[in-house]
Coordinates of C-alpha atoms in Angstrom, one line a residue:
M1 CA 87.5 103.2 139.2
R2 CA 85.1 102.5 142.0
N3 CA 85.1 102.0 145.7
V4 CA 85.6 98.6 147.2
F5 CA 84.6 97.9 150.8
R6 CA 85.8 94.7 152.4
L7 CA 84.4 93.8 155.8
R8 CA 85.3 91.2 158.3
L9 CA 84.5 90.3 161.9
E10 CA 87.2 89.1 164.2
T11 CA 85.6 87.1 167.0
P12 CA 88.1 85.5 169.4
E13 CA 87.5 82.3 171.3
G14 CA 85.3 82.7 174.3
F15 CA 83.5 85.8 173.1
Q16 CA 81.1 84.1 170.7
N17 CA 78.4 83.5 173.3
Q18 CA 78.4 87.2 174.3
L19 CA 78.1 88.6 170.8
F20 CA 75.5 89.3 168.1
T21 CA 77.4 89.6 164.8
F22 CA 76.2 90.0 161.3
L23 CA 78.2 90.6 158.1
D24 CA 77.1 91.3 154.6
A25 CA 79.9 91.6 152.0
G26 CA 77.7 93.1 149.2
D27 CA 78.2 92.2 145.6
R28 CA 79.6 93.6 142.4
Q29 CA 76.5 95.6 141.6
D30 CA 75.9 97.1 145.1
D31 CA 78.3 99.0 147.3
T32 CA 75.8 98.8 150.2
R33 CA 76.8 96.4 152.9
I34 CA 76.6 96.3 156.7
A35 CA 78.4 94.8 159.8
V36 CA 76.8 94.7 163.3
L37 CA 78.7 93.9 166.5
A38 CA 76.8 93.8 169.9
E39 CA 78.1 92.7 173.3
W40 CA 76.1 92.3 176.4
H41 CA 76.9 91.8 180.1
D42 CA 73.7 90.0 180.8
R43 CA 71.5 87.5 179.0
R44 CA 68.5 89.5 179.8
V45 CA 69.8 92.3 177.6
Q46 CA 70.3 89.8 174.8
A47 CA 66.7 88.6 175.0
V48 CA 65.5 92.2 174.5
A49 CA 68.1 93.6 172.1
E50 CA 68.7 90.7 169.7
P51 CA 65.2 90.8 168.1
V52 CA 65.7 94.5 167.3
L53 CA 69.2 93.8 165.8
R54 CA 67.8 91.0 163.7
Q55 CA 65.1 93.4 162.4
L56 CA 67.8 95.9 161.6
T57 CA 69.6 93.4 159.3
R58 CA 66.3 92.5 157.7
D59 CA 65.3 96.1 157.1
Y60 CA 68.8 96.8 155.6
D61 CA 68.0 94.5 152.7
D62 CA 65.2 96.9 151.6
L63 CA 66.8 100.2 152.5
Q64 CA 64.4 102.8 151.4
T65 CA 65.3 105.8 153.4
P66 CA 68.6 107.8 153.6
A67 CA 71.1 105.7 155.5
G68 CA 71.5 108.2 158.4
A69 CA 67.7 108.3 159.0
F70 CA 67.6 104.5 158.7
L71 CA 70.2 104.2 161.5
E72 CA 68.4 106.8 163.6
D73 CA 65.2 104.9 163.4
F74 CA 67.0 101.8 164.5
V75 CA 68.5 103.6 167.6
L76 CA 65.0 104.8 168.5
G77 CA 63.6 101.2 168.2
L78 CA 66.4 99.8 170.3
D79 CA 65.9 102.5 172.9
V80 CA 62.2 101.7 173.2
A81 CA 62.9 98.0 173.5
C82 CA 65.4 98.5 176.3
R83 CA 63.0 100.5 178.4
A84 CA 61.5 97.2 179.5
L85 CA 64.8 96.3 181.2
P86 CA 65.6 97.1 184.9
D87 CA 67.5 100.3 185.3
D88 CA 70.8 98.6 186.2
L89 CA 70.8 96.8 182.8
R90 CA 70.0 99.6 180.4
E91 CA 73.7 100.3 179.9
A92 CA 74.8 96.6 180.0
Y93 CA 75.6 96.4 176.3
E94 CA 77.9 97.9 173.7
L95 CA 76.9 98.3 170.0
G96 CA 78.7 99.0 166.8
V97 CA 77.3 99.2 163.3
V98 CA 79.3 99.9 160.1
L99 CA 77.2 100.6 157.0
C100 CA 78.8 101.3 153.6
R101 CA 76.8 103.1 151.0
G102 CA 78.2 104.5 147.8
R103 CA 81.2 106.6 148.7
S104 CA 80.1 107.1 152.3
L105 CA 80.7 105.1 155.4
Y106 CA 78.3 105.3 158.4
V107 CA 79.7 104.3 161.8
L108 CA 77.2 104.0 164.7
H109 CA 78.6 103.1 168.1
T110 CA 78.2 103.4 171.8
R111 CA 80.9 105.0 173.9
G112 CA 82.5 101.7 174.8
L113 CA 83.5 101.1 171.2
Q114 CA 86.1 103.4 169.7
P115 CA 86.4 103.7 165.9
L116 CA 90.1 103.9 164.7
F117 CA 91.6 104.1 161.3
S118 CA 95.0 103.8 159.6
L119 CA 96.2 105.2 156.3
G120 CA 99.3 103.1 156.6
G121 CA 100.7 104.8 159.6
P122 CA 99.9 104.7 163.4
P123 CA 96.2 104.2 164.3
Q124 CA 94.3 107.4 164.9
P125 CA 90.8 108.3 166.2
L126 CA 88.3 108.6 163.4
Q127 CA 87.7 112.3 164.1
S128 CA 91.3 113.4 163.5
T129 CA 91.7 113.4 159.7
L130 CA 88.9 112.2 157.5
R131 CA 86.0 114.4 156.3
L132 CA 83.4 113.7 158.9
R133 CA 79.9 114.5 160.2
V134 CA 78.9 113.6 163.7
K135 CA 75.5 113.4 165.4
E136 CA 74.8 112.5 169.0
L137 CA 71.6 110.4 169.4
P138 CA 70.3 110.4 173.0
L139 CA 69.0 107.2 174.6
S140 CA 66.4 107.0 177.3
A141 CA 66.9 109.4 180.1
H142 CA 66.6 106.4 182.5
A143 CA 69.7 104.8 181.1
A144 CA 72.1 107.3 182.6
G145 CA 75.8 106.8 183.0
G146 CA 75.7 108.8 186.2
E147 CA 73.5 111.3 188.0
G148 CA 72.3 114.0 185.5
E149 CA 74.3 112.4 182.6
E150 CA 72.4 111.1 179.6
R151 CA 73.8 108.2 177.5
H152 CA 74.2 108.8 173.8
V153 CA 75.0 106.8 170.7
R154 CA 77.3 108.5 168.2
L155 CA 76.5 108.4 164.5
Q156 CA 79.4 109.4 162.2
R157 CA 79.3 109.8 158.5
V158 CA 82.7 109.6 156.8
F159 CA 83.2 111.0 153.2
F160 CA 85.9 109.1 151.2
E161 CA 87.6 110.2 148.1
D162 CA 88.2 107.8 145.3
E163 CA 91.9 107.4 146.0
D164 CA 91.5 106.9 149.7
R165 CA 92.9 103.6 151.0
V166 CA 91.9 103.1 154.6
V167 CA 91.8 100.4 157.2
L168 CA 89.1 101.2 159.8
W169 CA 88.0 99.1 162.8
L170 CA 85.6 99.3 165.8
D171 CA 87.3 98.2 168.9
G172 CA 86.3 98.1 172.6
S173 CA 87.9 99.6 175.7
D174 CA 85.2 98.6 178.2
F175 CA 84.1 95.3 179.6
G176 CA 87.3 95.1 181.7
V177 CA 89.5 94.7 178.6
P178 CA 92.3 97.1 177.8
S179 CA 92.0 99.2 174.6
R180 CA 93.3 97.7 171.4
Q181 CA 94.8 101.0 170.2
E182 CA 98.3 100.3 171.4
R183 CA 98.3 96.8 170.1
V184 CA 97.6 97.4 166.4
T185 CA 100.4 97.5 163.9
P186 CA 100.7 100.2 161.3
D187 CA 99.2 97.9 158.6
G188 CA 96.0 97.5 160.6
E189 CA 96.7 94.0 161.8
S190 CA 96.8 92.8 165.4
S191 CA 100.2 92.3 167.0
D192 CA 98.8 89.4 169.0
P193 CA 98.4 85.8 167.6
E194 CA 94.7 86.1 168.4
P195 CA 92.7 89.3 168.9
A196 CA 91.8 89.9 172.6
R197 CA 88.3 90.9 171.8
A198 CA 85.8 91.1 168.9
R199 CA 85.9 93.9 166.4
I200 CA 84.7 95.0 163.0
V201 CA 87.5 95.6 160.4
L202 CA 86.9 97.4 157.2
L203 CA 89.3 98.0 154.2
K204 CA 88.3 100.7 151.8
E205 CA 90.2 101.2 148.6
A206 CA 89.6 102.2 145.0
A207 CA 89.7 99.3 142.5
P208 CA 88.6 98.6 138.9
D209 CA 85.1 97.3 138.3
S210 CA 86.6 94.0 137.2
E211 CA 87.9 93.3 140.7
A212 CA 85.7 91.0 142.8
V213 CA 84.5 92.9 145.9
E214 CA 83.1 90.0 147.8
T215 CA 86.6 88.7 148.8
L216 CA 87.3 89.4 152.5
D217 CA 90.8 88.1 152.9
S218 CA 92.7 90.4 150.5
D219 CA 96.0 92.1 151.4
W220 CA 96.0 95.1 153.7
P221 CA 97.9 98.3 152.8
H222 CA 101.7 98.2 153.4
A223 CA 103.2 100.9 155.7
E224 CA 106.2 101.6 153.4
E225 CA 103.8 102.5 150.5
A226 CA 101.9 105.1 152.5
P227 CA 104.4 108.1 152.7
K228 CA 105.0 108.2 149.0
R229 CA 101.3 107.7 148.2
D230 CA 100.4 110.5 150.7
R231 CA 102.9 113.0 149.3
V232 CA 101.7 112.4 145.7
R233 CA 98.1 112.7 146.8
M234 CA 98.7 116.0 148.7
S235 CA 100.5 117.5 145.7
Y236 CA 97.6 116.7 143.4
A237 CA 95.1 117.9 146.0
A238 CA 97.0 121.3 146.4
L239 CA 97.1 121.8 142.6
A240 CA 93.4 120.9 142.2
L241 CA 92.5 123.3 145.1
M242 CA 94.4 126.2 143.5
V243 CA 92.7 125.6 140.1
L244 CA 89.3 125.4 141.9
I245 CA 89.9 128.7 143.7
F246 CA 91.0 130.5 140.6
A247 CA 88.0 129.2 138.5
T248 CA 85.6 130.0 141.3
A249 CA 86.9 133.6 141.5
L250 CA 86.6 134.1 137.8
F251 CA 83.1 132.6 137.7
G252 CA 82.0 134.8 140.7
M253 CA 83.4 137.9 139.1
S254 CA 81.6 137.3 135.9
R255 CA 78.3 136.6 137.7
W256 CA 78.7 139.7 139.8
Q257 CA 79.4 141.9 136.8
G258 CA 76.4 140.4 134.9
M259 CA 74.1 141.4 137.8
G260 CA 75.2 145.0 137.9
G261 CA 71.7 146.3 137.5
L262 CA 70.3 144.3 140.5
P263 CA 70.0 145.7 144.1
E264 CA 72.8 144.5 146.4
D265 CA 70.5 142.0 148.3
D266 CA 69.4 140.4 145.0
R267 CA 73.0 140.1 143.8
V268 CA 73.9 138.0 146.9
G269 CA 70.9 135.8 146.5
A270 CA 71.6 135.2 142.8
L271 CA 75.3 134.5 143.4
L272 CA 74.6 132.0 146.2
P273 CA 71.4 130.3 145.0
E274 CA 71.5 127.6 147.7
G275 CA 72.0 130.1 150.6
V276 CA 69.3 130.6 153.1
D277 CA 66.9 133.3 152.0
S278 CA 67.3 136.7 153.8
S279 CA 63.6 136.6 154.6
L280 CA 64.1 134.0 157.3
Q281 CA 67.2 133.0 159.1
P282 CA 67.2 129.7 161.1
S283 CA 66.4 130.0 164.8
E284 CA 69.4 130.3 167.1
G285 CA 70.9 127.0 168.1
S286 CA 69.0 125.0 165.4
R287 CA 70.2 121.5 164.9
V288 CA 70.7 120.8 161.2
S289 CA 70.6 117.1 160.4
G290 CA 73.9 115.6 159.3
E291 CA 72.0 113.3 156.9
V292 CA 72.2 114.2 153.2
A293 CA 69.4 112.6 151.1
E294 CA 70.9 110.1 148.7
S295 CA 69.6 109.4 145.2
T296 CA 71.2 107.7 142.3
P297 CA 69.7 109.2 139.1
A298 CA 72.5 107.9 137.0
E299 CA 71.1 104.4 137.5
I300 CA 67.7 105.4 136.2
E301 CA 66.6 106.1 132.7
V302 CA 66.1 109.8 132.1
A303 CA 62.7 110.9 130.9
S304 CA 62.7 112.6 127.5
L305 CA 60.5 115.7 127.6
P306 CA 58.1 116.2 124.8
P307 CA 58.6 119.4 122.7
Q308 CA 55.6 121.1 124.4
A309 CA 56.9 120.5 127.9
R310 CA 58.1 123.5 129.8
D311 CA 61.3 123.0 131.9
V312 CA 61.2 125.9 134.4
S313 CA 64.6 127.0 135.8
E314 CA 65.3 127.8 139.4
A315 CA 65.6 131.5 138.7
T316 CA 63.0 133.7 140.3
P317 CA 60.7 135.3 137.7
D318 CA 60.3 139.1 137.7
A319 CA 57.2 140.7 139.1
A320 CA 55.5 141.1 135.8
S321 CA 55.8 137.4 134.8
A322 CA 54.7 136.3 138.3
S323 CA 51.6 138.6 138.2
A324 CA 50.8 137.3 134.7
S325 CA 50.8 133.7 135.9
A326 CA 49.3 134.0 139.4
E327 CA 48.8 136.6 142.1
A328 CA 52.3 137.3 143.5
V329 CA 52.9 136.4 147.1
S330 CA 55.9 136.2 149.5
L331 CA 56.4 134.1 152.5
E332 CA 57.4 135.3 156.0
L333 CA 57.7 133.5 159.3
A334 CA 54.6 133.8 161.6
W335 CA 55.8 131.4 164.4
S336 CA 57.8 128.3 165.0
K337 CA 57.9 125.6 167.8
R338 CA 60.9 123.4 168.7
H339 CA 60.6 119.8 169.8
S340 CA 63.2 117.2 170.9
G341 CA 62.6 114.9 167.9
W342 CA 62.3 115.3 164.1
V343 CA 58.9 116.3 162.7
T344 CA 58.5 114.2 159.6
S345 CA 54.8 113.7 160.1
S346 CA 52.7 116.1 158.0
P347 CA 50.2 118.4 159.8
Q348 CA 46.5 117.8 159.5
L349 CA 43.6 120.3 160.1
V350 CA 41.0 119.1 162.6
Q351 CA 38.3 121.4 164.0
D352 CA 40.5 124.5 163.4
Q353 CA 43.4 122.8 165.1
V354 CA 46.7 121.9 163.4
V355 CA 47.6 118.4 164.6
Y356 CA 51.0 116.7 163.9
G357 CA 53.2 113.9 165.2
C358 CA 56.8 114.0 166.4
R359 CA 59.6 111.5 166.8
D360 CA 59.5 112.4 170.5
G361 CA 56.5 110.1 170.7
R362 CA 53.8 112.8 171.1
L363 CA 50.9 114.0 169.0
Y364 CA 50.5 117.8 169.2
A365 CA 47.5 120.1 168.6
V366 CA 47.9 123.9 168.2
E367 CA 45.8 126.7 167.1
S368 CA 46.6 128.4 163.8
S369 CA 48.2 131.2 166.0
G370 CA 50.6 128.6 167.5
K371 CA 48.9 128.5 170.9
P372 CA 49.0 124.9 172.3
R373 CA 45.8 123.1 172.8
W374 CA 46.8 119.6 173.9
N375 CA 49.4 116.9 173.4
Y376 CA 49.2 113.1 173.7
D377 CA 52.1 110.8 174.6
S378 CA 51.9 107.7 172.5
G379 CA 55.0 106.0 174.1
S380 CA 57.1 105.9 170.9
G381 CA 58.2 108.0 168.0
I382 CA 55.5 109.1 165.5
G383 CA 56.4 109.4 161.8
A384 CA 52.9 108.8 160.4
T385 CA 50.4 111.5 159.6
P386 CA 47.2 111.3 161.6
A387 CA 44.0 110.4 159.8
V388 CA 40.8 112.4 160.5
D389 CA 37.2 111.2 160.8
G390 CA 35.0 114.0 161.9
T391 CA 35.8 114.5 165.6
R392 CA 38.3 111.6 165.8
L393 CA 41.9 111.1 165.0
F394 CA 43.7 107.9 164.2
C395 CA 47.4 107.3 164.2
G396 CA 50.2 104.8 164.9
N397 CA 53.7 104.9 166.3
Y398 CA 57.1 103.2 165.9
G399 CA 56.3 100.9 168.8
G400 CA 53.5 99.3 166.8
R401 CA 50.7 101.0 168.8
A402 CA 47.5 102.1 166.9
F403 CA 45.3 104.5 168.7
A404 CA 42.2 106.8 168.4
L405 CA 41.9 110.2 170.1
R406 CA 39.1 112.7 170.6
A407 CA 40.1 115.6 168.5
L408 CA 38.7 118.2 170.9
D409 CA 41.1 117.5 173.7
G410 CA 43.3 114.5 172.8
Y411 CA 41.5 112.1 175.1
E412 CA 42.4 108.5 174.2
L413 CA 39.3 106.5 173.0
W414 CA 41.2 103.2 172.4
A415 CA 44.6 101.8 171.6
R416 CA 45.8 98.5 170.3
D417 CA 49.2 96.9 169.9
L418 CA 49.7 95.6 166.3
G419 CA 53.1 94.0 167.1
A420 CA 55.3 95.8 164.5
K421 CA 56.4 99.3 163.6
I422 CA 53.8 101.6 162.0
V423 CA 55.1 104.2 159.6
A424 CA 52.2 104.5 157.1
T425 CA 49.4 106.9 157.6
P426 CA 46.1 105.0 158.3
A427 CA 43.0 105.4 156.2
V428 CA 39.4 105.6 157.4
G429 CA 36.6 103.7 155.6
R430 CA 33.1 102.7 156.3
G431 CA 33.2 101.7 160.0
H432 CA 36.8 100.7 159.9
V433 CA 40.2 102.3 160.1
F434 CA 43.0 100.5 158.1
F435 CA 46.6 100.3 159.5
Q436 CA 49.7 98.8 157.9
T437 CA 52.8 97.6 159.6
Y438 CA 56.5 96.9 159.0
A439 CA 55.7 93.2 159.4
G440 CA 53.7 93.3 156.2
D441 CA 50.2 93.2 157.7
V442 CA 47.1 95.2 156.7
V443 CA 44.8 95.4 159.7
A444 CA 41.2 96.6 159.8
L445 CA 40.1 97.9 163.2
E446 CA 36.6 99.0 164.1
T447 CA 36.6 102.8 164.4
K448 CA 34.5 102.8 167.5
S449 CA 36.2 100.1 169.6
G450 CA 39.5 99.3 168.0
R451 CA 38.6 95.7 167.7
V452 CA 40.3 93.7 164.9
A453 CA 37.8 93.0 162.1
W454 CA 40.3 91.3 159.9
K455 CA 44.1 91.0 159.2
V456 CA 45.8 90.2 155.9
R457 CA 49.6 89.7 155.4
I458 CA 50.8 91.1 152.1
G459 CA 54.5 91.1 153.0
G460 CA 57.3 93.6 153.2
Q461 CA 57.7 96.9 155.1
L462 CA 54.5 98.8 154.4
R463 CA 55.0 102.6 154.1
A464 CA 52.4 103.9 151.7
R465 CA 49.0 105.1 153.0
P466 CA 46.1 103.0 151.9
V467 CA 43.4 104.4 149.6
V468 CA 39.7 103.9 150.5
T469 CA 36.9 103.9 147.9
S470 CA 33.2 103.1 148.5
Q471 CA 33.8 99.4 148.5
E472 CA 37.5 98.8 147.9
L473 CA 40.8 99.3 149.8
L474 CA 44.0 99.9 147.7
V475 CA 47.3 99.0 149.4
V476 CA 50.9 98.6 148.2
S477 CA 53.0 95.6 149.3
G478 CA 56.7 95.8 150.3
A479 CA 57.5 94.2 146.9
G480 CA 55.8 97.0 145.0
E481 CA 52.5 95.2 144.2
L482 CA 49.4 97.3 144.1
L483 CA 46.5 95.3 145.5
C484 CA 42.8 96.0 145.6
L485 CA 41.1 94.4 148.6
D486 CA 37.5 94.2 149.7
Q487 CA 36.9 96.6 152.7
E488 CA 34.7 94.2 154.6
S489 CA 36.7 91.0 154.4
G490 CA 40.2 91.8 153.1
K491 CA 39.7 89.5 150.1
R492 CA 42.0 90.3 147.2
L493 CA 40.0 91.5 144.1
W494 CA 43.0 92.2 141.8
S495 CA 46.7 93.1 141.9
V496 CA 49.3 94.5 139.6
A497 CA 53.1 94.5 139.9
L498 CA 54.6 98.0 139.8
G499 CA 58.2 96.7 139.4
S500 CA 59.8 98.5 142.3
R501 CA 59.2 99.2 146.0
V502 CA 56.8 102.1 146.8
I503 CA 56.9 104.8 149.5
S504 CA 54.7 107.2 147.6
N505 CA 51.0 107.3 148.7
P506 CA 48.6 106.3 145.9
L507 CA 46.2 109.0 144.7
R508 CA 42.7 108.3 143.4
V509 CA 41.6 110.5 140.5
G510 CA 38.1 109.4 139.5
R511 CA 38.4 105.7 138.6
T512 CA 42.2 105.9 138.2
V513 CA 44.9 105.4 140.8
V514 CA 48.2 107.2 140.3
V515 CA 51.3 106.1 142.3
G516 CA 55.1 106.7 142.1
S517 CA 57.8 104.1 142.6
H518 CA 61.4 104.0 143.6
D519 CA 62.6 103.1 140.1
G520 CA 61.5 106.6 138.9
R521 CA 58.2 105.7 137.3
V522 CA 54.7 107.1 137.8
H523 CA 51.9 104.6 137.2
A524 CA 48.3 105.1 136.3
V525 CA 46.1 102.1 137.1
S526 CA 42.4 101.5 136.4
L527 CA 40.4 101.0 139.6
E528 CA 38.1 98.6 137.8
D529 CA 40.5 95.8 137.0
G530 CA 44.1 96.9 137.7
R531 CA 44.9 97.5 134.0
V532 CA 47.8 99.9 133.6
A533 CA 46.7 103.0 131.6
W534 CA 50.2 104.6 131.3
R535 CA 53.6 104.7 132.9
T536 CA 55.9 107.7 132.8
R537 CA 59.6 107.3 133.8
L538 CA 61.2 110.3 135.5
S539 CA 64.9 110.8 136.1
G540 CA 65.0 109.9 139.8
P541 CA 63.1 107.9 142.4
V542 CA 59.6 109.0 143.1
N543 CA 59.1 108.8 146.8
S544 CA 56.9 111.9 146.9
S545 CA 53.1 111.4 146.7
P546 CA 51.1 112.8 143.8
A547 CA 48.4 115.5 144.3
T548 CA 45.8 117.2 142.1
A549 CA 43.3 120.0 142.2
D550 CA 41.1 119.6 139.0
G551 CA 41.7 116.0 138.1
N552 CA 43.4 116.9 134.8
V553 CA 47.0 117.3 136.0
V554 CA 48.8 115.6 138.8
Y555 CA 51.8 117.1 140.6
V556 CA 54.6 114.9 142.0
G557 CA 58.2 115.5 143.2
S558 CA 61.2 113.3 142.6
S559 CA 64.6 112.8 144.1
D560 CA 66.0 114.2 140.8
R561 CA 65.2 117.6 142.4
H562 CA 62.2 118.3 140.1
L563 CA 58.5 118.9 140.7
Y564 CA 56.6 117.5 137.7
A565 CA 53.2 118.3 136.3
L566 CA 51.8 115.3 134.5
G567 CA 48.7 115.1 132.3
I568 CA 46.2 112.6 133.7
D569 CA 45.2 111.2 130.3
D570 CA 48.6 110.0 129.2
G571 CA 51.2 110.9 131.8
S572 CA 52.9 113.5 129.5
V573 CA 55.1 116.0 131.2
V574 CA 53.4 119.4 131.0
W575 CA 56.2 121.3 132.9
R576 CA 58.8 120.6 135.5
Y577 CA 60.4 122.9 138.1
R578 CA 63.9 122.4 139.4
A579 CA 64.6 122.8 143.1
Q580 CA 68.0 122.5 144.8
G581 CA 67.4 119.1 146.5
P582 CA 65.3 116.0 146.5
I583 CA 61.5 116.5 146.9
L584 CA 60.1 113.8 149.2
S585 CA 56.9 115.6 150.3
T586 CA 53.4 115.7 148.9
P587 CA 52.5 118.9 147.1
W588 CA 49.5 121.0 148.2
V589 CA 47.5 122.5 145.3
E590 CA 45.3 125.5 146.0
D591 CA 44.1 128.8 144.4
G592 CA 46.2 128.3 141.3
R593 CA 49.4 127.6 143.2
V594 CA 51.4 124.5 144.1
Y595 CA 53.1 124.4 147.5
F596 CA 55.9 121.9 148.3
T597 CA 58.9 121.4 150.6
S598 CA 62.3 120.0 149.7
Y599 CA 65.3 118.4 151.4
D600 CA 67.2 121.5 150.2
Q601 CA 65.8 123.3 153.3
H602 CA 63.3 125.4 151.3
T603 CA 59.6 125.8 150.9
Y604 CA 58.4 126.7 147.4
V605 CA 55.3 128.2 145.8
V606 CA 55.0 127.8 142.0
D607 CA 52.3 128.6 139.5
Q608 CA 49.9 125.7 138.9
R609 CA 49.6 126.3 135.2
N610 CA 53.2 126.8 134.1
G611 CA 55.5 126.1 137.1
A612 CA 56.8 129.7 137.4
L613 CA 58.3 130.4 140.8
I614 CA 56.1 132.7 142.9
A615 CA 57.9 132.5 146.2
K616 CA 60.3 130.5 148.3
I617 CA 61.9 130.6 151.8
G618 CA 64.8 128.9 153.4
L619 CA 64.7 127.4 156.9
G620 CA 68.1 125.8 157.7
A621 CA 67.1 122.1 157.9
P622 CA 66.1 119.4 155.5
I623 CA 62.3 119.0 155.2
Y624 CA 60.4 115.7 154.7
S625 CA 57.0 116.9 156.1
S626 CA 54.4 117.9 153.6
P627 CA 52.8 121.3 153.8
L628 CA 49.3 122.1 155.0
V629 CA 47.8 125.4 153.6
H630 CA 44.9 127.0 155.6
D631 CA 43.6 130.5 155.7
G632 CA 46.6 132.1 154.1
R633 CA 49.1 130.2 156.3
V634 CA 51.5 127.3 155.5
F635 CA 52.3 124.7 158.2
F636 CA 54.9 122.0 158.1
G637 CA 57.6 120.3 160.2
S638 CA 61.3 119.9 159.6
N639 CA 64.2 117.6 160.4
D640 CA 65.6 119.9 163.1
G641 CA 62.5 119.3 165.2
T642 CA 60.9 122.6 164.4
V643 CA 57.3 123.1 163.3
Y644 CA 56.9 126.3 161.2
C645 CA 54.0 128.5 160.3
L646 CA 54.4 130.9 157.4
N647 CA 52.3 133.8 156.4
E648 CA 51.5 134.4 152.8
V649 CA 51.9 138.1 152.1
R650 CA 50.2 139.4 148.9

């Protein structure tokens, strides 16, 4: 059995000219599909908002990030675009997006649209029954619904069970039209001959794989079937819950008895391996993202480890084994700083300052002690990591603005609008800094003036950082093609297809380039001619970027929850360490240790030689930012908007 989502848009006569609508029904191989409904009071709103909505539907076709983060980025882009409108028009639209992915349903809507659902009975608000996560996303403070009131967009994630059979719709109550709630029959259909206003309607049910999912006009659930079905489902659910509680109790007792020789604190940590470490509790009032990273390792061929490979378990080694492999350390919180946006940018060290970007649109510089030095408002969210060139910083933002700053005080040296969202970290070459955009452009700007030296379109949403050599520039297209360009002219020297889209930043190791791809493979390509030296398939998407210390072994994370050590000569797996969540960050390798962060809310330190766990600490929010290690301290951002500094205690 599998989930079937059927979507349809009901657009009554007379509303078509006030609407932006998009519908994708998916196909038999892909449960991901999307419907968008937007209404505006004024054509001026349409002129500003519609290009952003069309970009959303294009970006959806190449969905590379978790769906929740994808929708949050869209809201940020729409908010930035609408700031160009007069104050009285910034609320003159209503928006609803329904995105189905796997077993989850994401509903994004403004307050004028109300999500309702029916299990065969009367319509109910979405929050009343189904398993749900809710996140309020603030819009610009200028778009206030009243004095002191900030407007929000609500993002809801609904978790369906396989047997759920649900009719859900987004319906409006504003725009001078009464709510549809009282005019919907128990089977989810309108009681009127024609619906009074536009709405998205979704039917979710379990069906065999043989059933065609693209059909939109199938029968809806019948009210008379619902009571019997619900009673049977509740009976099975109660029985399953009792069995689960009993099994959990037995398992917990056996684990507890087996740990009789451990101190009490160690028992609790071993019994609840995914709990937050007692060494650091999350700060009071921290916002934990409702987004759960999604990976589909079942769809990807699993790597077969060679006999000599070491698969390191998640268990903490004892002090003797840790000392034998590397000097034992522990991690403790030195300081933390909260911001109003996620910190997915990775910190950089510039002139003894730690510099990082934030989705609140600012670039921040702090001393290693946490004392603020300066901050720069770029005007839009920053997800890229700043590039450093001596005394200068280069970065880009979601608004498509590339800029250069003086590292000492954050003074703007120049800025240039590249016309499309910038997510990739720039790279500095000989007299040029290279930016990539979501429009598929590679742009070379003069480092001193910001003047465009050349621009080449390679296509797709470019997310991976370019790699600069003495003469060449290596970039990855949106289609997953690795290209070698001439730095001076942008002329293509060679290219090689990697077979899947790439988020991972390529790593140059001598005359070899190592890069991971979303299909779970790690590729090693010759810098001379693009010849593939080896490919190693791991058991999950590789969106982490590889790192190395000695050039003999590269370390890279995967969404299959493992950190891998791969031999540079042939890509063989030397060892792998299993965390509790996807690893999306770039590892940091220093002094015989590998530091990495994970979406499981933890930061890890493992031995470089054998993958033995040396230390870890839990923080209470998923982490995408990569760590920076400097002078015995570890710096990184997290998805609750906090930047952390940890002390290494030996």
